[in-house]
Amino acid sequence: MHGNIPSPFATEALACFQATEMGLRVGFFKQIEVLLVRTMIDGIFSLWAKRLEIEGF
């Protein structure tokens, strides 16, 4: 464990953060980002459709 990191949990959190940051820099997560955005958009449209249906449009 590094002397500047206070606990094993913090060490693991820092390692995960650094791995994620590196993945974003090299473009590893591009496909995941696209999937998440599409899922969010689908969810938003679903909510709008339900609301319009409830309001009688």
GROMACS .gro file of C-alpha atoms in nm:
model
   57
    1MET     CA    1   0.000   0.000   0.000
    2HIS     CA    2   0.121   0.351  -0.079
    3GLY     CA    3   0.217   0.561   0.222
    4ASN     CA    4  -0.009   0.852   0.120
    5ILE     CA    5  -0.324   0.638   0.097
    6PRO     CA    6  -0.485   0.577   0.437
    7SER     CA    7  -0.669   0.245   0.390
    8PRO     CA    8  -0.704  -0.062   0.168
    9PHE     CA    9  -1.048   0.066   0.062
   10ALA     CA   10  -0.897   0.398  -0.049
   11THR     CA   11  -0.622   0.210  -0.233
   12GLU     CA   12  -0.878   0.005  -0.425
   13ALA     CA   13  -1.092   0.312  -0.498
   14LEU     CA   14  -0.790   0.498  -0.634
   15ALA     CA   15  -0.690   0.200  -0.849
   16CYS     CA   16  -1.043   0.177  -0.994
   17PHE     CA   17  -1.049   0.550  -1.059
   18GLN     CA   18  -0.714   0.538  -1.236
   19ALA     CA   19  -0.817   0.238  -1.448
   20THR     CA   20  -1.142   0.410  -1.547
   21GLU     CA   21  -0.960   0.733  -1.629
   22MET     CA   22  -0.710   0.546  -1.847
   23GLY     CA   23  -0.993   0.360  -2.023
   24LEU     CA   24  -1.167   0.688  -2.101
   25ARG     CA   25  -0.845   0.839  -2.235
   26VAL     CA   26  -0.779   0.553  -2.477
   27GLY     CA   27  -1.143   0.534  -2.588
   28PHE     CA   28  -1.221   0.197  -2.431
   29PHE     CA   29  -1.558   0.314  -2.298
   30LYS     CA   30  -1.692   0.473  -2.618
   31GLN     CA   31  -1.932   0.184  -2.689
   32ILE     CA   32  -2.053   0.181  -2.330
   33GLU     CA   33  -2.113   0.558  -2.341
   34VAL     CA   34  -2.321   0.523  -2.659
   35LEU     CA   35  -2.526   0.243  -2.504
   36LEU     CA   36  -2.588   0.446  -2.186
   37VAL     CA   37  -2.695   0.754  -2.384
   38ARG     CA   38  -2.932   0.546  -2.597
   39THR     CA   39  -3.078   0.384  -2.286
   40MET     CA   40  -3.126   0.725  -2.123
   41ILE     CA   41  -3.296   0.864  -2.435
   42ASP     CA   42  -3.525   0.559  -2.457
   43GLY     CA   43  -3.616   0.604  -2.092
   44ILE     CA   44  -3.691   0.973  -2.136
   45PHE     CA   45  -3.913   0.908  -2.439
   46SER     CA   46  -4.093   0.634  -2.246
   47LEU     CA   47  -4.164   0.872  -1.960
   48TRP     CA   48  -4.288   1.140  -2.200
   49ALA     CA   49  -4.513   0.890  -2.379
   50LYS     CA   50  -4.664   0.772  -2.050
   51ARG     CA   51  -4.719   1.128  -1.934
   52LEU     CA   52  -4.885   1.226  -2.262
   53GLU     CA   53  -5.104   0.916  -2.240
   54ILE     CA   54  -5.207   1.003  -1.884
   55GLU     CA   55  -5.283   1.362  -1.983
   56GLY     CA   56  -5.494   1.242  -2.278
   57PHE     CA   57  -5.283   1.356  -2.572
   0.00000   0.00000   0.00000
